[in-house]
Amino acid sequence: MNDSERFAGGDGTRAVRAGLPEPVKYEPTLPGPVFAAHFHLPGEPTGPYTYGRDENPTWTHLEAAIGELEAPGEEGVETLVFASGMAAISSVLFSQLRAGDAVVLPSDGYQVLPLVRAQLEAYGIEVRTAPTGGDAQLGVLDGAKLLWIESPSNPGLDVCDIRRLVEAAHVRGALVAVDNTLATPLGQRPLELGADFAVASGTKQLTGHGDVLLGYVTGRAGEPMTAVRRWRKIVGAIPGPMEAWLAHRSIATLQLRVERQNATALVVAEALRQRPEVSGLRYPGLPDDPSHKVAAQQMRGFGCVVSFTLPSRAHADRFLDALRLVDDATSFGGVRSTAERRGRWGGDAVPEGFIRLSVGAEDPEDLVADLLRALDESAD
């Protein structure tokens, strides 16, 4: 039994100790990254490490850590890490689906999903879409091989009843994958809600410093996860050892960051709701948010992202230019707050003045003051 199993009481303890090896005298608590394309392998090619595209000791520690966060105390759970969140997403979709299969995607999900749809359809896979809110994906589920859920959705922050959708999908013989990027394992555990896969971009709040591209898939051992592992081997979408080590190092502060960022996000949302120029404000932690009731039933934290709309593209651009503590940048979940006018990328069905704000670890009062000052300065 390793330290993470002995002391994994609360989320903070689990995050600090997850994936650490047995203590060995004079060895570091978290071993440094292993840079190896191949390993000594005399005789028959058996053992845990043979070739660098298949396994790496640094991945092993990180995968154990993520598995302990996504499914604490559960046996028979595997985690595989990837070079990016999109590599992880692609591994599930393309390893589970064949020509003639049908998949259900969210129509309001991550803005790269339309590109994924085009590629799936090019391979002869039927793609159906429906919004996240109102459990609308239930209406297009019959005959599907895989249901893809993104809850909360990015960037609109709608939430669906994951357990309800999972039960309906399993009755119909479909697998279910849940994109858990925005919630993180500390906010939501899809496997506990019955999902077959928890998938996420570790680039975001899981690692939280904006210096790592990473993705992962967690699922119960069996043919579906074996297929994901095989896909990773074929495609070679593997993380570098340094990225894996940085990610594991960063997970130790996950609970501290999540607690601070999520609490501040609620404060920010409450401040923004008082502003007349702000419309369409969404944050699942607000008691009157359309998603709050369902989110409160299945989430333990509501995330660090707040979305809202300003009256025009020009107004949104002036607001972003006026901010001092918030960087105009894409992505989310970092310790430094970021915001962007999401419509500049295309692919998201959002108004021109739509803002996705990722709340960082700054002092809440400082961040709120900066946002309100920028709103004042950006007014017509």
Short mmCIF file of C-alpha atoms in Angstrom, two decimals:
data_model
loop_
_atom_site.label_atom_id
_atom_site.label_comp_id
_atom_site.label_asym_id
_atom_site.label_seq_id
_atom_site.Cartn_x
_atom_site.Cartn_y
_atom_site.Cartn_z
CA MET A 1 0.00 0.00 0.00
CA ASN A 2 1.49 3.36 -1.00
CA ASP A 3 1.21 6.73 0.75
CA SER A 4 -1.65 7.93 -1.44
CA GLU A 5 -3.75 4.93 -0.37
CA ARG A 6 -2.88 5.33 3.31
CA PHE A 7 -3.69 9.03 3.57
CA ALA A 8 -6.32 9.64 0.86
CA GLY A 9 -9.02 11.00 3.18
CA GLY A 10 -10.01 14.36 1.72
CA ASP A 11 -9.47 15.90 -1.67
CA GLY A 12 -6.52 17.98 -0.51
CA THR A 13 -4.70 15.01 0.97
CA ARG A 14 -5.47 12.91 -2.08
CA ALA A 15 -4.21 15.58 -4.49
CA VAL A 16 -0.98 16.09 -2.56
CA ARG A 17 -0.14 12.38 -2.35
CA ALA A 18 -1.79 10.90 -5.45
CA GLY A 19 0.42 8.70 -7.58
CA LEU A 20 3.51 8.88 -5.38
CA PRO A 21 5.66 5.75 -5.31
CA GLU A 22 6.61 3.85 -2.17
CA PRO A 23 9.14 5.90 -0.20
CA VAL A 24 12.72 4.78 -0.66
CA LYS A 25 15.55 6.15 1.45
CA TYR A 26 17.57 8.85 -0.38
CA GLU A 27 15.15 8.85 -3.32
CA PRO A 28 13.01 11.92 -4.17
CA THR A 29 9.37 11.93 -3.12
CA LEU A 30 8.31 12.51 -6.73
CA PRO A 31 10.94 11.03 -9.07
CA GLY A 32 12.14 13.27 -11.87
CA PRO A 33 11.07 12.78 -15.48
CA VAL A 34 12.42 9.71 -17.26
CA PHE A 35 13.71 10.65 -20.72
CA ALA A 36 13.97 7.34 -22.54
CA ALA A 37 13.04 6.16 -26.01
CA HIS A 38 13.94 2.59 -25.09
CA PHE A 39 14.83 0.53 -22.03
CA HIS A 40 17.22 -2.36 -21.35
CA LEU A 41 15.32 -5.40 -22.56
CA PRO A 42 17.34 -8.64 -22.69
CA GLY A 43 15.55 -11.85 -23.57
CA GLU A 44 11.79 -11.92 -23.99
CA PRO A 45 10.10 -8.48 -24.23
CA THR A 46 8.14 -8.67 -21.00
CA GLY A 47 7.82 -6.20 -18.16
CA PRO A 48 6.30 -2.76 -17.71
CA TYR A 49 8.72 -0.71 -19.84
CA THR A 50 9.88 -1.72 -23.28
CA TYR A 51 9.61 1.21 -25.67
CA GLY A 52 8.93 4.90 -25.09
CA ARG A 53 5.79 5.10 -27.22
CA ASP A 54 4.08 2.43 -25.11
CA GLU A 55 4.94 3.20 -21.50
CA ASN A 56 7.07 5.52 -19.40
CA PRO A 57 7.61 5.53 -15.62
CA THR A 58 6.74 9.23 -15.44
CA TRP A 59 3.42 8.56 -17.14
CA THR A 60 2.78 5.70 -14.73
CA HIS A 61 2.95 7.98 -11.68
CA LEU A 62 0.76 10.62 -13.33
CA GLU A 63 -1.80 8.10 -14.55
CA ALA A 64 -2.03 6.64 -11.06
CA ALA A 65 -2.55 10.12 -9.62
CA ILE A 66 -5.34 11.03 -12.05
CA GLY A 67 -7.00 7.65 -11.52
CA GLU A 68 -7.03 8.23 -7.77
CA LEU A 69 -8.71 11.60 -8.29
CA GLU A 70 -11.28 10.45 -10.86
CA ALA A 71 -12.23 7.21 -9.08
CA PRO A 72 -10.89 7.19 -5.51
CA GLY A 73 -10.88 3.78 -3.90
CA GLU A 74 -12.25 2.04 -6.99
CA GLU A 75 -10.45 -1.05 -8.24
CA GLY A 76 -9.98 -1.89 -11.88
CA VAL A 77 -9.79 1.68 -13.15
CA GLU A 78 -7.22 2.66 -15.78
CA THR A 79 -5.98 6.08 -16.85
CA LEU A 80 -4.09 6.87 -20.03
CA VAL A 81 -2.39 10.23 -20.62
CA PHE A 82 -2.11 11.92 -24.00
CA ALA A 83 -0.31 14.80 -25.66
CA SER A 84 -3.38 17.07 -25.46
CA GLY A 85 -7.04 17.12 -24.58
CA MET A 86 -7.96 16.72 -28.25
CA ALA A 87 -5.69 13.67 -28.48
CA ALA A 88 -7.62 12.14 -25.57
CA ILE A 89 -10.99 13.02 -27.10
CA SER A 90 -9.97 11.62 -30.48
CA SER A 91 -8.71 8.40 -28.90
CA VAL A 92 -12.13 7.58 -27.48
CA LEU A 93 -14.13 8.56 -30.55
CA PHE A 94 -11.95 6.87 -33.13
CA SER A 95 -11.19 3.75 -31.10
CA GLN A 96 -14.83 3.00 -30.30
CA LEU A 97 -16.60 3.90 -33.56
CA ARG A 98 -16.67 2.19 -36.94
CA ALA A 99 -18.26 2.96 -40.30
CA GLY A 100 -22.02 2.57 -39.92
CA ASP A 101 -22.05 3.44 -36.21
CA ALA A 102 -23.85 6.49 -34.82
CA VAL A 103 -22.51 8.88 -32.20
CA VAL A 104 -24.30 11.63 -30.28
CA LEU A 105 -22.33 14.83 -29.69
CA PRO A 106 -23.36 18.05 -27.95
CA SER A 107 -24.32 20.81 -30.38
CA ASP A 108 -23.02 23.41 -27.90
CA GLY A 109 -19.72 21.77 -26.98
CA TYR A 110 -16.08 22.65 -27.50
CA GLN A 111 -15.55 24.57 -30.73
CA VAL A 112 -13.27 21.92 -32.28
CA LEU A 113 -16.10 19.36 -32.23
CA PRO A 114 -17.42 20.51 -35.67
CA LEU A 115 -14.02 19.55 -37.11
CA VAL A 116 -14.29 16.20 -35.34
CA ARG A 117 -17.77 15.75 -36.77
CA ALA A 118 -16.51 16.29 -40.30
CA GLN A 119 -13.80 13.68 -39.84
CA LEU A 120 -16.18 11.15 -38.31
CA GLU A 121 -18.60 11.60 -41.17
CA ALA A 122 -15.76 11.17 -43.66
CA TYR A 123 -15.20 7.74 -42.10
CA GLY A 124 -18.85 6.79 -42.58
CA ILE A 125 -19.98 7.42 -39.00
CA GLU A 126 -23.36 9.03 -38.43
CA VAL A 127 -23.14 12.09 -36.17
CA ARG A 128 -26.19 13.38 -34.30
CA THR A 129 -26.19 16.51 -32.17
CA ALA A 130 -28.41 18.07 -29.54
CA PRO A 131 -27.90 20.76 -26.88
CA THR A 132 -26.60 19.93 -23.43
CA GLY A 133 -29.37 21.70 -21.54
CA GLY A 134 -32.65 19.94 -20.81
CA ASP A 135 -31.05 16.54 -21.40
CA ALA A 136 -31.86 17.06 -25.09
CA GLN A 137 -29.40 14.40 -26.19
CA LEU A 138 -31.90 11.80 -24.99
CA GLY A 139 -34.04 12.59 -28.02
CA VAL A 140 -31.42 11.40 -30.54
CA LEU A 141 -29.96 8.48 -28.60
CA ASP A 142 -31.74 5.47 -30.11
CA GLY A 143 -29.36 3.23 -32.05
CA ALA A 144 -26.22 5.18 -31.11
CA LYS A 145 -22.97 3.40 -30.26
CA LEU A 146 -21.53 6.23 -28.17
CA LEU A 147 -22.91 9.24 -26.31
CA TRP A 148 -20.54 12.15 -25.77
CA ILE A 149 -21.47 14.47 -22.90
CA GLU A 150 -19.89 17.82 -22.08
CA SER A 151 -21.22 19.06 -18.76
CA PRO A 152 -20.82 21.89 -17.95
CA SER A 153 -20.65 22.78 -21.61
CA ASN A 154 -17.95 25.05 -22.96
CA PRO A 155 -18.47 27.97 -23.30
CA GLY A 156 -22.20 28.21 -22.51
CA LEU A 157 -22.05 26.44 -19.12
CA ASP A 158 -25.20 24.38 -19.56
CA VAL A 159 -25.49 21.21 -17.48
CA CYS A 160 -27.29 17.93 -18.11
CA ASP A 161 -28.30 15.13 -15.76
CA ILE A 162 -25.37 12.80 -16.39
CA ARG A 163 -26.74 9.86 -14.43
CA ARG A 164 -30.04 10.03 -16.30
CA LEU A 165 -28.36 10.14 -19.69
CA VAL A 166 -25.95 7.34 -18.76
CA GLU A 167 -28.78 5.05 -17.67
CA ALA A 168 -30.71 5.74 -20.87
CA ALA A 169 -27.64 5.15 -23.02
CA HIS A 170 -26.72 1.89 -21.32
CA VAL A 171 -30.26 0.56 -21.72
CA ARG A 172 -29.83 1.19 -25.45
CA GLY A 173 -26.40 -0.48 -25.52
CA ALA A 174 -24.39 2.72 -25.95
CA LEU A 175 -21.17 3.67 -24.22
CA VAL A 176 -20.91 7.08 -22.53
CA ALA A 177 -17.96 9.46 -22.37
CA VAL A 178 -18.05 12.63 -20.29
CA ASP A 179 -15.75 15.57 -20.94
CA ASN A 180 -14.80 16.52 -17.38
CA THR A 181 -12.42 19.35 -18.25
CA LEU A 182 -14.35 22.24 -16.79
CA ALA A 183 -15.46 20.48 -13.61
CA THR A 184 -12.16 18.65 -12.84
CA PRO A 185 -12.25 15.42 -10.79
CA LEU A 186 -12.70 17.49 -7.63
CA GLY A 187 -15.90 19.01 -8.97
CA GLN A 188 -17.43 15.97 -10.63
CA ARG A 189 -16.63 12.27 -11.05
CA PRO A 190 -18.27 10.87 -14.18
CA LEU A 191 -17.43 7.25 -13.39
CA GLU A 192 -19.31 7.54 -10.11
CA LEU A 193 -22.27 8.79 -12.15
CA GLY A 194 -22.07 5.65 -14.29
CA ALA A 195 -20.09 6.87 -17.32
CA ASP A 196 -17.71 4.54 -19.13
CA PHE A 197 -15.06 7.20 -19.77
CA ALA A 198 -14.00 10.41 -18.04
CA VAL A 199 -12.06 12.48 -20.57
CA ALA A 200 -10.38 15.82 -20.02
CA SER A 201 -7.84 18.33 -21.13
CA GLY A 202 -5.21 18.44 -18.42
CA THR A 203 -4.07 21.70 -19.99
CA LYS A 204 -6.76 23.53 -18.06
CA GLN A 205 -7.50 23.64 -14.32
CA LEU A 206 -6.10 20.18 -13.57
CA THR A 207 -2.55 21.51 -14.05
CA GLY A 208 -3.51 25.16 -13.76
CA HIS A 209 -0.37 27.05 -14.77
CA GLY A 210 -0.78 27.44 -18.52
CA ASP A 211 2.52 25.71 -19.25
CA VAL A 212 1.47 22.14 -20.13
CA LEU A 213 -0.51 20.59 -22.97
CA LEU A 214 -1.98 17.30 -21.75
CA GLY A 215 -5.05 15.09 -21.95
CA TYR A 216 -6.28 11.91 -20.31
CA VAL A 217 -8.89 9.18 -20.45
CA THR A 218 -10.00 7.30 -17.34
CA GLY A 219 -12.20 4.21 -17.54
CA ARG A 220 -12.76 0.78 -16.10
CA ALA A 221 -10.49 -1.98 -17.34
CA GLY A 222 -11.93 -3.88 -20.28
CA GLU A 223 -12.09 -3.89 -24.06
CA PRO A 224 -13.12 -0.21 -24.42
CA MET A 225 -10.02 0.98 -22.54
CA THR A 226 -7.87 -1.61 -24.31
CA ALA A 227 -9.01 -0.08 -27.59
CA VAL A 228 -8.11 3.41 -26.33
CA ARG A 229 -4.64 2.18 -25.37
CA ARG A 230 -4.24 0.55 -28.77
CA TRP A 231 -5.25 3.81 -30.47
CA ARG A 232 -2.66 5.74 -28.47
CA LYS A 233 0.01 3.27 -29.58
CA ILE A 234 -1.01 3.46 -33.23
CA VAL A 235 -1.30 7.23 -33.39
CA GLY A 236 1.58 7.96 -31.02
CA ALA A 237 -0.29 10.82 -29.34
CA ILE A 238 1.85 10.61 -26.20
CA PRO A 239 2.94 13.32 -23.76
CA GLY A 240 6.58 14.18 -23.23
CA PRO A 241 8.08 13.07 -19.91
CA MET A 242 8.67 16.67 -18.83
CA GLU A 243 5.03 17.58 -19.47
CA ALA A 244 3.88 14.54 -17.53
CA TRP A 245 6.15 15.39 -14.61
CA LEU A 246 5.03 19.04 -14.57
CA ALA A 247 1.41 17.90 -14.58
CA HIS A 248 1.95 15.57 -11.62
CA ARG A 249 3.81 18.30 -9.76
CA SER A 250 0.92 20.70 -10.39
CA ILE A 251 -1.79 18.30 -9.22
CA ALA A 252 -0.47 18.61 -5.67
CA THR A 253 -2.02 22.10 -5.47
CA LEU A 254 -5.23 21.21 -7.31
CA GLN A 255 -7.52 21.32 -4.29
CA LEU A 256 -6.08 24.65 -3.14
CA ARG A 257 -6.47 26.19 -6.59
CA VAL A 258 -9.94 24.78 -7.24
CA GLU A 259 -11.25 25.91 -3.88
CA ARG A 260 -9.94 29.45 -4.35
CA GLN A 261 -10.85 29.84 -8.02
CA ASN A 262 -14.33 28.38 -7.72
CA ALA A 263 -15.16 30.52 -4.69
CA THR A 264 -13.92 33.64 -6.45
CA ALA A 265 -15.88 32.74 -9.59
CA LEU A 266 -19.09 32.85 -7.56
CA VAL A 267 -18.13 36.24 -6.13
CA VAL A 268 -17.39 37.52 -9.63
CA ALA A 269 -20.69 36.17 -10.98
CA GLU A 270 -22.61 37.84 -8.18
CA ALA A 271 -20.88 41.16 -8.92
CA LEU A 272 -21.52 40.93 -12.67
CA ARG A 273 -25.21 40.20 -12.21
CA GLN A 274 -25.62 43.73 -10.80
CA ARG A 275 -24.42 45.38 -14.00
CA PRO A 276 -27.09 46.54 -16.48
CA GLU A 277 -24.83 46.11 -19.53
CA VAL A 278 -24.26 42.42 -18.70
CA SER A 279 -26.75 39.95 -20.14
CA GLY A 280 -26.87 36.18 -20.47
CA LEU A 281 -24.79 35.68 -17.32
CA ARG A 282 -24.11 32.01 -16.66
CA TYR A 283 -22.46 30.32 -13.72
CA PRO A 284 -23.85 27.02 -12.38
CA GLY A 285 -23.09 28.08 -8.82
CA LEU A 286 -25.62 30.93 -8.90
CA PRO A 287 -28.84 29.76 -7.21
CA ASP A 288 -30.97 31.20 -10.02
CA ASP A 289 -28.83 29.85 -12.88
CA PRO A 290 -30.87 27.55 -15.16
CA SER A 291 -28.38 24.74 -14.53
CA HIS A 292 -28.01 25.16 -10.78
CA LYS A 293 -30.53 22.54 -9.62
CA VAL A 294 -29.05 19.72 -11.70
CA ALA A 295 -25.47 20.87 -11.13
CA ALA A 296 -25.96 20.88 -7.36
CA GLN A 297 -27.12 17.28 -7.49
CA GLN A 298 -24.08 15.90 -9.31
CA MET A 299 -21.25 18.40 -8.79
CA ARG A 300 -19.21 19.21 -5.70
CA GLY A 301 -17.86 22.44 -7.21
CA PHE A 302 -19.09 24.61 -10.05
CA GLY A 303 -15.87 25.50 -11.83
CA CYS A 304 -13.86 28.65 -12.42
CA VAL A 305 -15.49 29.84 -15.66
CA VAL A 306 -18.13 32.56 -15.88
CA SER A 307 -19.74 33.54 -19.17
CA PHE A 308 -21.72 36.65 -20.08
CA THR A 309 -22.54 38.92 -23.00
CA LEU A 310 -21.86 42.62 -23.52
CA PRO A 311 -24.01 44.67 -25.92
CA SER A 312 -21.67 44.54 -28.91
CA ARG A 313 -18.37 43.30 -30.29
CA ALA A 314 -16.86 46.76 -29.90
CA HIS A 315 -18.03 46.99 -26.29
CA ALA A 316 -16.53 43.58 -25.51
CA ASP A 317 -13.22 44.55 -27.12
CA ARG A 318 -13.07 47.79 -25.12
CA PHE A 319 -13.78 45.85 -21.94
CA LEU A 320 -11.01 43.35 -22.60
CA ASP A 321 -8.55 46.14 -23.44
CA ALA A 322 -9.35 47.92 -20.18
CA LEU A 323 -8.63 44.94 -17.93
CA ARG A 324 -5.38 44.99 -15.96
CA LEU A 325 -5.49 41.78 -13.91
CA VAL A 326 -7.09 39.63 -16.61
CA ASP A 327 -5.14 38.55 -19.69
CA ASP A 328 -6.84 38.46 -23.08
CA ALA A 329 -6.08 34.83 -23.88
CA THR A 330 -7.82 31.59 -24.76
CA SER A 331 -7.98 28.45 -22.60
CA PHE A 332 -9.15 28.50 -18.99
CA GLY A 333 -8.40 27.16 -15.52
CA GLY A 334 -5.07 28.89 -14.90
CA VAL A 335 -3.97 30.66 -11.75
CA ARG A 336 -3.90 33.93 -13.70
CA SER A 337 -7.33 35.11 -14.81
CA THR A 338 -8.01 35.19 -18.54
CA ALA A 339 -10.90 36.30 -20.70
CA GLU A 340 -11.70 36.44 -24.36
CA ARG A 341 -14.40 37.39 -26.81
CA ARG A 342 -15.21 33.86 -27.77
CA GLY A 343 -16.74 34.72 -31.13
CA ARG A 344 -13.37 35.69 -32.56
CA TRP A 345 -12.60 32.01 -33.22
CA GLY A 346 -15.79 31.01 -34.97
CA GLY A 347 -17.31 27.60 -34.28
CA ASP A 348 -19.26 28.69 -31.18
CA ALA A 349 -22.89 29.77 -31.58
CA VAL A 350 -22.49 32.81 -29.33
CA PRO A 351 -23.24 36.53 -29.71
CA GLU A 352 -20.45 38.86 -30.88
CA GLY A 353 -20.19 40.36 -27.40
CA PHE A 354 -19.97 37.00 -25.60
CA ILE A 355 -17.17 36.83 -23.00
CA ARG A 356 -15.73 33.67 -21.48
CA LEU A 357 -13.99 34.62 -18.25
CA SER A 358 -11.68 32.19 -16.46
CA VAL A 359 -11.22 33.20 -12.83
CA GLY A 360 -7.73 32.78 -11.45
CA ALA A 361 -6.22 32.81 -7.97
CA GLU A 362 -6.01 36.59 -7.51
CA ASP A 363 -7.57 38.18 -4.44
CA PRO A 364 -11.33 38.28 -5.06
CA GLU A 365 -11.71 41.94 -4.17
CA ASP A 366 -8.90 42.94 -6.53
CA LEU A 367 -10.34 40.93 -9.39
CA VAL A 368 -13.87 42.25 -8.90
CA ALA A 369 -12.57 45.82 -8.71
CA ASP A 370 -10.67 45.35 -11.98
CA LEU A 371 -13.70 43.90 -13.76
CA LEU A 372 -16.04 46.65 -12.57
CA ARG A 373 -13.55 49.38 -13.46
CA ALA A 374 -13.13 47.90 -16.94
CA LEU A 375 -16.90 47.79 -17.38
CA ASP A 376 -17.11 51.45 -16.38
CA GLU A 377 -14.34 52.45 -18.77
CA SER A 378 -15.76 50.46 -21.67
CA ALA A 379 -19.23 51.98 -21.49
CA ASP A 380 -20.40 53.92 -24.56
#
